[in-house]
Every structure is written in structure tokens, then in C-alpha cells.
Coordinates of C-alpha atoms in Angstrom, one line a residue:
X1 CA -44.4 10.7 11.4
X2 CA -42.3 10.2 14.5
X3 CA -43.4 13.0 16.9
X4 CA -41.3 14.3 19.8
X5 CA -44.0 13.8 22.3
X6 CA -44.0 10.6 24.4
X7 CA -46.7 8.1 23.6
X8 CA -48.5 5.9 26.0
X9 CA -47.1 2.4 26.2
X10 CA -50.5 0.9 26.7
X11 CA -52.2 -0.2 23.4
X12 CA -55.5 1.4 22.4
X13 CA -58.3 -1.1 22.5
X14 CA -59.9 0.5 19.6
X15 CA -57.1 -0.4 17.2
X16 CA -56.6 -3.7 15.4
X17 CA -54.1 -6.2 16.7
X18 CA -51.6 -5.3 14.0
X19 CA -52.0 -1.5 14.7
X20 CA -51.6 -2.2 18.4
X21 CA -48.3 -4.1 17.7
X22 CA -47.0 -1.2 15.6
X23 CA -47.9 1.4 18.2
X24 CA -46.2 -0.7 20.9
X25 CA -43.1 -0.9 18.8
X26 CA -42.9 2.9 18.1
X27 CA -43.7 3.8 21.7
X28 CA -40.7 1.7 22.8
X29 CA -38.4 3.8 20.6
X30 CA -38.4 1.2 17.9
X31 CA -36.7 2.3 14.7
X32 CA -38.4 1.2 11.5
X33 CA -36.7 2.7 8.4
X34 CA -39.7 1.7 6.2
X35 CA -43.1 2.3 7.7
X36 CA -44.8 0.5 4.9
X37 CA -42.8 -2.7 5.6
X38 CA -42.3 -2.7 9.4
X39 CA -40.8 -6.2 9.4
X40 CA -37.8 -5.1 7.4
X41 CA -34.6 -3.6 9.0
X42 CA -35.7 -3.9 12.6
X43 CA -33.3 -2.7 15.3
X44 CA -32.5 -4.9 18.3
X45 CA -33.0 -2.7 21.3
X46 CA -31.0 -5.0 23.6
X47 CA -27.6 -3.2 23.8
X48 CA -26.0 -5.7 26.1
X49 CA -22.9 -6.7 24.3
X50 CA -22.0 -10.3 24.8
X51 CA -19.3 -12.1 22.8
X52 CA -20.3 -15.4 21.2
X53 CA -19.2 -18.4 23.3
X54 CA -17.1 -20.0 20.6
X55 CA -14.7 -17.0 20.3
X56 CA -13.3 -14.0 22.2
X57 CA -13.3 -10.3 21.4
X58 CA -9.5 -10.4 20.7
X59 CA -9.8 -13.3 18.2
X60 CA -12.8 -11.7 16.5
X61 CA -11.1 -8.3 16.1
X62 CA -8.0 -10.1 14.8
X63 CA -10.2 -11.9 12.3
X64 CA -11.7 -8.6 11.2
X65 CA -8.2 -7.1 10.9
X66 CA -7.1 -9.9 8.6
X67 CA -10.0 -9.5 6.3
X68 CA -10.3 -5.7 6.2
X69 CA -7.0 -3.9 6.6
X70 CA -4.6 -5.9 4.3
X71 CA -7.0 -5.9 1.4
X72 CA -7.7 -2.1 1.6
X73 CA -4.0 -1.4 2.1
X74 CA -3.1 -3.2 -1.1
X75 CA -5.9 -1.6 -3.0
X76 CA -4.8 1.9 -2.0
X77 CA -1.1 1.1 -2.5
X78 CA -1.9 0.2 -6.2
X79 CA -4.1 3.3 -6.5
X80 CA -1.3 5.5 -5.2
X81 CA 1.2 3.8 -7.5
X82 CA -1.0 4.4 -10.5
X83 CA -1.5 8.0 -9.5
X84 CA 2.1 8.9 -8.8
X85 CA 3.9 6.8 -11.5
X86 CA 3.8 9.8 -13.9
X87 CA 6.7 11.3 -12.0
X88 CA 8.8 8.2 -12.6
X89 CA 7.6 8.1 -16.3
X90 CA 8.8 11.7 -16.7
X91 CA 12.3 10.5 -15.8
X92 CA 12.2 7.9 -18.5
X93 CA 11.2 10.2 -21.4
X94 CA 7.5 11.1 -21.1
X95 CA 8.1 14.8 -21.5
X96 CA 10.4 14.4 -24.4
X97 CA 8.3 12.0 -26.5
X98 CA 5.1 13.9 -25.9
X99 CA 6.9 17.2 -26.4
X100 CA 5.5 18.8 -23.2
X101 CA 6.1 22.5 -23.0
X102 CA 6.2 25.0 -20.1
X103 CA 3.6 24.1 -17.5
X104 CA 1.9 21.4 -19.5
X105 CA 3.3 18.6 -17.3
X106 CA 2.0 20.5 -14.2
X107 CA -1.4 20.9 -15.9
X108 CA -1.5 17.1 -16.5
X109 CA -0.9 16.6 -12.8
X110 CA -3.6 19.2 -11.8
X111 CA -6.4 17.8 -14.0
X112 CA -6.3 14.6 -12.0
X113 CA -7.6 16.4 -8.9
X114 CA -10.7 18.0 -10.6
X115 CA -12.9 14.9 -10.8
X116 CA -11.2 13.6 -7.7
X117 CA -12.6 16.5 -5.7
X118 CA -16.0 16.8 -7.4
X119 CA -17.1 13.2 -7.2
X120 CA -15.9 12.1 -3.8
X121 CA -19.4 12.4 -2.2
X122 CA -21.3 10.7 -5.0
X123 CA -18.7 7.9 -4.9
X124 CA -19.3 7.2 -1.2
X125 CA -23.1 7.2 -1.8
X126 CA -22.6 4.6 -4.5
X127 CA -20.3 2.6 -2.3
X128 CA -23.1 2.4 0.3
X129 CA -25.7 1.5 -2.4
X130 CA -23.8 -1.0 -4.4
X131 CA -21.8 -2.6 -1.5
X132 CA -18.0 -2.0 -1.1
X133 CA -16.8 -5.2 -2.8
X134 CA -18.7 -4.2 -6.0
X135 CA -17.9 -0.5 -6.1
X136 CA -14.3 -0.6 -5.0
X137 CA -13.3 -3.4 -7.2
X138 CA -15.0 -1.7 -10.2
X139 CA -13.1 1.5 -9.4
X140 CA -9.9 -0.5 -9.2
X141 CA -10.5 -2.1 -12.5
X142 CA -11.3 1.3 -14.1
X143 CA -8.2 3.1 -12.9
X144 CA -6.0 0.1 -13.8
X145 CA -7.4 0.2 -17.4
X146 CA -7.0 4.0 -17.6
X147 CA -3.4 3.6 -16.5
X148 CA -2.7 1.1 -19.3
X149 CA -4.3 3.6 -21.7
X150 CA -2.0 6.3 -20.3
X151 CA 0.9 4.3 -21.6
X152 CA -0.5 4.3 -25.1
X153 CA -1.2 8.1 -25.5
X154 CA 0.5 9.8 -28.4
X155 CA 0.1 13.5 -27.5
X156 CA -0.6 16.1 -24.8
X157 CA -4.4 15.9 -25.3
X158 CA -4.3 12.2 -24.8
X159 CA -2.4 12.6 -21.6
X160 CA -4.8 15.1 -20.2
X161 CA -7.8 12.9 -21.0
X162 CA -6.3 9.8 -19.3
X163 CA -5.3 11.8 -16.3
X164 CA -8.8 13.2 -16.0
X165 CA -10.4 9.7 -16.1
X166 CA -7.8 8.4 -13.8
X167 CA -8.8 10.9 -11.2
X168 CA -12.5 10.0 -11.8
X169 CA -11.8 6.3 -11.3
X170 CA -9.7 6.8 -8.2
X171 CA -12.2 9.1 -6.5
X172 CA -13.6 6.4 -4.3
X173 CA -10.4 4.8 -3.1
X174 CA -9.3 6.9 -0.2
X175 CA -12.6 8.2 1.3
X176 CA -14.3 4.9 0.5
X177 CA -11.6 2.9 2.4
X178 CA -11.7 5.3 5.4
X179 CA -15.5 5.1 5.4
X180 CA -15.4 1.3 5.3
X181 CA -12.8 0.9 8.0
X182 CA -14.7 3.3 10.3
X183 CA -17.8 1.1 10.1
X184 CA -15.9 -1.9 11.4
X185 CA -14.1 -0.6 14.5
X186 CA -14.9 1.1 17.8
X187 CA -13.5 4.6 18.1
X188 CA -11.0 3.5 20.7
X189 CA -9.4 0.9 18.4
X190 CA -9.7 2.6 15.0
X191 CA -6.6 4.8 15.0
X192 CA -4.1 2.0 14.6
X193 CA -6.0 0.6 11.7
X194 CA -6.3 4.0 10.0
X195 CA -2.5 4.6 10.4
X196 CA -1.6 1.2 9.2
X197 CA -3.8 1.6 6.1
X198 CA -2.3 5.1 5.4
X199 CA 1.1 3.6 5.8
X200 CA 0.6 1.8 2.5
X201 CA 1.3 5.2 0.8
X202 CA 4.7 5.2 2.6
X203 CA 5.4 1.8 1.2
X204 CA 4.3 3.0 -2.3
X205 CA 6.7 5.9 -2.0
X206 CA 9.6 3.6 -1.2
X207 CA 8.5 0.8 -3.6
X208 CA 7.2 2.8 -6.5
X209 CA 10.6 4.3 -7.5
X210 CA 12.3 0.9 -7.3
X211 CA 9.6 -0.8 -9.4
X212 CA 9.7 2.0 -12.0
X213 CA 13.4 1.9 -12.2
X214 CA 13.3 -1.8 -13.0
X215 CA 10.5 -1.4 -15.6
X216 CA 12.0 1.7 -17.1
X217 CA 14.9 -0.4 -18.3
X218 CA 12.6 -2.0 -20.9
X219 CA 13.6 0.7 -23.3
X220 CA 12.4 0.1 -26.9
X221 CA 10.9 -3.3 -26.0
X222 CA 8.2 -3.8 -28.7
X223 CA 9.0 -0.3 -29.9
X224 CA 7.9 1.3 -26.7
X225 CA 10.0 3.6 -24.5
X226 CA 10.5 2.7 -20.8
X227 CA 7.9 5.3 -19.6
X228 CA 5.1 3.5 -21.5
X229 CA 5.9 0.2 -19.9
X230 CA 5.7 1.7 -16.5
X231 CA 2.1 2.6 -17.1
X232 CA 1.2 -0.5 -19.0
X233 CA 2.6 -3.1 -16.6
X234 CA 1.5 -1.3 -13.4
X235 CA -1.9 -0.8 -14.8
X236 CA -2.1 -4.5 -15.9
X237 CA -1.2 -5.6 -12.4
X238 CA -4.0 -3.4 -11.0
X239 CA -6.6 -4.9 -13.5
X240 CA -5.7 -8.4 -12.5
X241 CA -5.8 -7.8 -8.8
X242 CA -9.2 -6.0 -9.3
X243 CA -10.8 -9.3 -10.5
X244 CA -9.5 -11.1 -7.4
X245 CA -10.5 -8.3 -5.0
X246 CA -14.1 -8.5 -6.2
X247 CA -14.4 -11.7 -4.2
X248 CA -12.4 -10.7 -1.1
X249 CA -13.1 -6.9 -0.4
X250 CA -15.2 -6.9 2.7
X251 CA -18.6 -5.4 2.9
X252 CA -20.2 -3.6 5.9
X253 CA -20.6 -5.7 9.1
X254 CA -24.4 -6.1 8.3
X255 CA -23.6 -8.0 5.1
X256 CA -20.3 -9.8 6.1
X257 CA -20.9 -13.4 4.9
X258 CA -17.5 -14.5 6.3
X259 CA -18.8 -13.9 9.8
X260 CA -21.3 -16.3 11.5
X261 CA -24.7 -14.9 12.4
X262 CA -23.9 -14.5 16.1
X263 CA -20.5 -12.9 15.2
X264 CA -22.3 -10.3 13.0
X265 CA -24.8 -9.5 15.8
X266 CA -22.0 -9.1 18.3
X267 CA -20.0 -6.8 16.0
X268 CA -23.0 -4.6 15.3
X269 CA -23.9 -4.4 18.9
X270 CA -20.4 -3.4 20.1
X271 CA -20.3 -0.7 17.4
X272 CA -23.8 0.5 18.3
X273 CA -22.9 0.8 21.9
X274 CA -19.8 2.8 21.0
X275 CA -21.1 5.0 18.2
X276 CA -24.9 4.8 18.2
X277 CA -27.1 3.3 15.6
X278 CA -25.7 3.3 12.1
X279 CA -29.0 3.2 10.1
X280 CA -27.4 0.8 7.6
X281 CA -30.8 0.0 6.1
X282 CA -31.6 3.5 4.9
X283 CA -30.4 4.9 1.6
X284 CA -28.5 8.2 1.4
X285 CA -30.2 11.0 -0.6
X286 CA -29.7 14.6 -1.5
X287 CA -31.5 15.8 1.6
X288 CA -29.0 13.9 3.8
X289 CA -26.1 15.6 2.0
X290 CA -27.7 19.0 2.6
X291 CA -28.3 18.2 6.2
X292 CA -24.7 17.2 6.8
X293 CA -23.5 20.6 5.5
X294 CA -25.7 22.4 8.0
X295 CA -23.1 21.5 10.6
X296 CA -20.3 24.0 10.6
X297 CA -17.8 21.4 12.0
X298 CA -18.0 19.7 8.5
X299 CA -16.3 22.7 7.0
X300 CA -13.7 22.9 9.7
X301 CA -12.9 19.2 9.0
X302 CA -12.0 20.1 5.4
X303 CA -9.5 22.8 6.4
X304 CA -7.9 20.4 8.9
X305 CA -6.7 18.0 6.2
X306 CA -5.8 20.5 3.5
X307 CA -2.3 20.7 5.0
X308 CA -1.5 17.1 4.2
X309 CA -1.0 17.7 0.6
X310 CA 1.5 20.6 1.0
X311 CA 4.4 18.1 1.2
X312 CA 3.6 16.3 -2.1
X313 CA 6.0 18.1 -4.4
X314 CA 9.1 17.4 -2.3
X315 CA 8.4 13.7 -2.6
X316 CA 10.8 13.5 -5.6
X317 CA 13.6 14.5 -3.2
X318 CA 13.2 11.5 -1.0
X319 CA 15.3 9.0 -3.0
X320 CA 15.9 6.6 -0.1
X321 CA 13.7 4.3 2.0
X322 CA 14.7 5.5 5.5
X323 CA 12.4 8.6 5.6
X324 CA 9.5 6.6 4.5
X325 CA 10.2 3.8 7.0
X326 CA 10.7 6.3 9.8
X327 CA 7.3 8.0 8.9
X328 CA 5.5 4.6 9.1
X329 CA 7.1 3.8 12.5
X330 CA 6.3 7.2 13.9
X331 CA 2.7 7.0 12.7
X332 CA 2.1 3.6 14.3
X333 CA 3.6 4.8 17.7
X334 CA 1.4 7.9 17.6
X335 CA -1.6 5.7 16.7
X336 CA -0.9 3.2 19.6
X337 CA -0.9 5.9 22.2
X338 CA -3.8 7.7 20.7
X339 CA -6.0 4.6 20.9
X340 CA -4.6 3.7 24.4
X341 CA -5.5 7.1 25.8
X342 CA -8.7 7.5 23.7
X343 CA -7.6 10.9 22.7
X344 CA -6.9 12.5 19.3
X345 CA -6.2 16.3 19.6
X346 CA -2.8 16.2 21.2
X347 CA -1.7 13.5 18.7
X348 CA -2.5 15.8 15.8
X349 CA -0.7 18.8 17.2
X350 CA 2.6 16.9 18.0
X351 CA 3.3 15.6 14.5
X352 CA 2.1 18.9 13.0
X353 CA 4.7 20.7 15.1
X354 CA 7.3 18.2 13.9
X355 CA 6.4 18.9 10.3
X356 CA 6.6 22.6 10.8
X357 CA 10.1 22.2 12.3
X358 CA 11.2 20.2 9.3
X359 CA 10.0 22.8 6.8
X360 CA 11.5 25.5 8.9
X361 CA 14.9 23.9 8.6
X362 CA 14.5 23.4 4.8
X363 CA 13.5 27.0 4.3
X364 CA 16.5 28.4 6.3
X365 CA 19.3 25.9 6.0
X366 CA 21.0 25.5 2.6
X367 CA 24.6 24.5 3.4
X368 CA 24.2 21.5 5.7
X369 CA 23.3 18.3 3.8
X370 CA 22.9 16.2 6.9
X371 CA 20.6 18.6 8.7
X372 CA 18.6 19.1 5.5
X373 CA 18.2 15.3 5.2
X374 CA 17.1 15.1 8.9
X375 CA 14.5 17.8 8.1
X376 CA 13.1 15.5 5.4
X377 CA 12.6 12.9 8.2
X378 CA 10.8 15.5 10.3
X379 CA 8.5 16.4 7.4
X380 CA 7.5 12.9 6.4
X381 CA 7.2 11.7 10.0
X382 CA 5.1 14.8 10.9
X383 CA 2.8 14.7 7.9
X384 CA 2.3 10.9 7.6
X385 CA 1.6 10.7 11.4
X386 CA -0.8 13.6 11.5
X387 CA -2.9 12.9 8.5
X388 CA -4.4 9.5 9.6
X389 CA -5.1 10.8 13.0
X390 CA -6.9 13.8 11.6
X391 CA -9.0 11.7 9.2
X392 CA -9.8 9.1 11.9
X393 CA -10.7 11.8 14.4
X394 CA -13.1 13.5 12.1
X395 CA -14.5 10.4 10.5
X396 CA -15.2 8.4 13.7
X397 CA -16.9 11.4 15.3
X398 CA -19.5 11.3 12.5
X399 CA -22.5 9.2 13.6
X400 CA -24.4 7.0 11.2
X401 CA -23.8 5.9 7.6
X402 CA -25.5 8.9 6.1
X403 CA -23.3 11.5 7.9
X404 CA -20.1 9.5 7.8
X405 CA -20.3 8.7 4.1
X406 CA -20.8 12.3 3.2
X407 CA -18.5 13.9 5.8
X408 CA -15.6 11.6 5.0
X409 CA -15.9 12.2 1.3
X410 CA -16.1 16.0 1.8
X411 CA -13.0 16.1 4.0
X412 CA -10.9 14.1 1.6
X413 CA -12.2 15.9 -1.4
X414 CA -11.7 19.4 0.0
X415 CA -8.2 18.4 1.2
X416 CA -7.2 17.6 -2.4
X417 CA -7.5 21.3 -3.2
X418 CA -4.1 21.5 -1.6
X419 CA -2.9 19.0 -4.2
X420 CA -3.8 21.5 -7.0
X421 CA -2.0 24.3 -5.3
X422 CA 1.0 22.1 -4.5
X423 CA 1.4 21.2 -8.2
X424 CA 2.5 24.8 -8.9
X425 CA 4.2 25.5 -5.7
X426 CA 7.7 24.2 -6.6
X427 CA 8.5 25.6 -10.1
X428 CA 11.9 24.5 -11.5
X429 CA 13.1 28.2 -11.6
X430 CA 12.6 28.4 -7.8
X431 CA 15.5 26.0 -7.4
X432 CA 17.9 28.8 -7.3
X433 CA 16.0 30.3 -4.4
X434 CA 16.1 26.9 -2.6
X435 CA 12.3 26.4 -3.2
X436 CA 11.6 29.2 -0.7
X437 CA 8.1 29.7 -2.2
X438 CA 7.1 26.1 -2.0
X439 CA 8.3 25.6 1.5
X440 CA 6.5 28.8 2.6
X441 CA 3.2 27.6 1.1
X442 CA 3.7 24.2 2.8
X443 CA 4.2 25.8 6.2
X444 CA 1.2 28.1 5.7
X445 CA -1.0 25.1 5.0
X446 CA 0.3 23.2 8.0
X447 CA -0.4 26.2 10.2
X448 CA -3.9 26.4 8.8
X449 CA -4.4 22.8 9.7
X450 CA -3.2 23.4 13.2
X451 CA -5.6 26.3 13.6
X452 CA -8.4 24.2 12.3
X453 CA -7.6 21.4 14.7
X454 CA -7.8 23.9 17.6
X455 CA -11.2 25.2 16.3
X456 CA -12.6 21.6 15.9
X457 CA -11.3 20.5 19.3
X458 CA -12.9 23.6 21.0
X459 CA -16.2 23.0 19.1
X460 CA -16.6 19.3 20.1
X461 CA -15.4 20.1 23.7
X462 CA -18.0 22.8 24.0
X463 CA -20.8 20.6 22.5
X464 CA -20.0 17.8 24.8
X465 CA -20.2 20.2 27.8
X466 CA -23.5 21.6 26.6
X467 CA -25.0 18.1 26.1
X468 CA -23.9 17.1 29.6
X469 CA -25.8 20.1 31.1
X470 CA -28.8 19.7 28.9
X471 CA -31.8 17.5 29.8
X472 CA -31.3 13.9 28.7
X473 CA -35.0 13.1 28.1
X474 CA -36.1 15.3 25.1
X475 CA -38.8 12.8 24.0
X476 CA -36.9 11.8 20.9
X477 CA -37.6 8.4 19.4
X478 CA -34.8 6.1 18.4
X479 CA -35.6 6.9 14.8
X480 CA -35.1 10.6 15.3
X481 CA -31.8 10.0 17.3
X482 CA -30.5 7.8 14.5
X483 CA -31.4 10.4 11.8
X484 CA -29.5 13.0 13.8
X485 CA -26.4 10.8 14.1
X486 CA -23.7 12.6 16.0
X487 CA -26.0 15.6 16.4
X488 CA -28.2 13.6 18.7
X489 CA -28.2 14.9 22.3
X490 CA -27.1 11.4 23.5
X491 CA -23.9 11.4 21.4
X492 CA -20.5 12.3 22.9
X493 CA -17.6 13.3 20.6
X494 CA -14.1 11.9 21.1
X495 CA -11.6 14.7 21.9

């Protein structure tokens, strides 16, 4: 329908006035997502970005920060609490009351990741279709309700069922939030927001144990042991917050009612100039998903992030706040300089090396408590600083809603395979061997991540060089460029 050949800009006198107008639009690289209804979803070809006179760029970005980041951070904090509170429940009698044997507890942890991995991409497609405030608040309500049910189970089968549906309900939280954040910010300002958002997991790590300890003391209240109250009360909190968040979770810039019309236009134009056209009007179909996976860099992106889950099993050893606080501080420093220098690769490798050093100490030093404690700082600072940079780097290099929604979900989903492996990496009987197996697996995953970062960096560097040398005028219409997203010859990746 949109050929690659250039069309004459002069209208054909043999055509009707309406046909001449449509021909003029398409010859000017006008993108119409619906040929049958050309008046819908028109693109403004004027890419001159001018801030509305009643505000400034700094004030408007701060307004966006206030509406987007805190809400999504609280959302993910509650999701992370509901996901990980099973470890605290185990301390307060879950294993004993449900009579869990052998590896049954580990299996309950693992089954969470099955739907979490499988349904990431469908979840992001639904988020785009239903709007973020609808889909994310619905998911939030669902995993809060399932968490309450988790506190009422009577046997191992019930625990497996609730853990499965908890993974299904939470499948949209992490990739959906990263996808939404990425559609609001320029690439040069996104890293600080990604790192702050991911920092909510650090807060959950520090706060979750304290909250569970307080709730766990409700032993035998109403005939329930403390572990049940951990699930019931934390799930109830999530359900209540979900109702409130339905009204305050932000949608994409094109639908943001809390921005004035000229502010919405300005936000869209600045993003368009930075990242290209987003094609927000078009839906995402099976063909789009298939096309995304034709790009080998998508698979590399999955291996980049798989390392981040290697540390999960040692979380129970971090019984104090300082390692978590240090990881958040380090992540924000890394993010600041990464945005300032408009560079990502070096800021993935530095914290990865720090994490490797931490695990190296843990695997070799067994008689120096202070050094081992310092190693925990290295691990948390390295992993929690690297992961948001890796996700931001990969996500923000994907152009358009259709590629970013699918690519982000794939990266997070594939990375969670590491969560399944990590569940069985630290068996209790390995304690006598100072968890040598678990730490070795963790180092292996982190080295795999480092190698994947090198491959990804080399790939986008090479593609940028090839595009600089290639002819710029290939006769592509704006529709074709938008469909290609970051595969368009005009697109330049951020290294």
C-alpha cells in the first residue's frame, strides 16, 4: 500500500479533490494508520519542539516525574512484597503447618515463574490495548486477592495453586512499568527514572522483613498462625491500594488527561524527535510479535538480564538495611552519570564487575565475617545498579510501541528463567560447603550477562556505523519507517 518509490508531489488532475488530498498527504510521508479513515490518528510532521509558554521543560518533566514514578514505584513495591513474603511466612510456621517435605517449598517458589515467563508478552499487549491505568490496577487487585487466598490455604496443593495464580497476576507489573516509563522520557533522561523505580525493590527488601516481623507476632489471633496474617494483611493492603490506583496510574502521553493539550503535544514532539514516531494509534498483533523476533538483538537482550536473578537466594542473608541502602545510593549515582554522559555500556560493566568481586569473596573467604559482610554490599550494589541500566538500555533502544512492548516483555520474561534456576541453587545441605554451588552458578550467570552486554554493544555500534555510511534517502515513507521502529535506517542506537 505504501510503496518505496517516490511519488510526485503534484496532484493528478484526473483524480477527485478528496483523492488528490490523500495523494498529497502520502507523498509528503504522511502516516495514516487507517487508510479507510484517513482523518484518524494523523501525525504532525512539524518536528520543531517548542515548550508551551506557560511552563518550562524542567517544570513539565518534574510534573511527569511526580505523576509517573512514585505511583509505579509503590505498585511494584507492593508486588515485590506479595511475591517475596513467602520467605517471611516460612519463618513463622508455613512449612510446619502445611507439612512441606523435601523440595516442596522450592517447587512452590518455582511455579510462580512459569506463568510469569509465559504471559509477559500478552500482558504488555493488553496493557497497550486496555490502557495502563486499567490493566495495571486490575493486575494489582488480582495479585492482592490471590495473596489473601494464599493465607487461607490448607495444604500443599492449595499453596501451589495460589503461587501459580500469583505469578499470573503479577506478570504485567515489571515489564509493564518499564514499558510505560520508557514511553514518557527521552533516552538521555530515562536512566535515573528506571533506577529510582527499581530502587523500590531495595526498599521492599529492607521494609518487607520488618513488616513481616511485626505482623508475624499476631500468632493465633482468630485462630490463625502468624504466617497466615502476613499474607492476609499484606494482600488486603494491595487490594485497597489497587482501587485508588485505578484513578491515578498514568496512561501513555497521548491519553494523559492531567496534561493540557499543548503540554501533550510538546511531550509527544520531544519524544518523537528523540526516539522517532511511536505509532501509538496502531494495535499490536501476532505479526508484530513475530517481526520483533526476527532481530537477533532481541535474543541477546534476554541473556543480558538473566544474571540479575542469580543473587535472589542470598537475599535471606541480608538481615540489615545498610546493604540495601548502599545499593540504592550506588544505583542512583550510576544512573546520574549514565544520563549525563548519554552512555550505557560502561555503566553496565562497572557494577557487573563489582558483583563478580563480591561473589568471588563469598566463594573463597569463609573465616572473615567483616569481609564477607562487605562482599554482600558489593553483590547488592553491583546487581541492583546493573539491572536497571541493562533494562533501560535495551528498552529505550527499541523504537515504537509495537517493538518496545514486545521486546521489554521478552527481556524480563526470559530473565526470569534465572529465577527458576536460582530457587534450587542454594540447597540447605550445601551450607556445609559454604554455598559453593550457588555462588558458582551466580558468578556464571553474571559472566554470561557481561558477555551478552559486549555482544549487544558491538551489534548496535556496528549497526550505527553501517547506517552512517548507507544512503539516507531510500524512498521510505514515514509509515514504513514507523513500522520498522529502531530498524529504520534513520534510527541511531544509544551506546
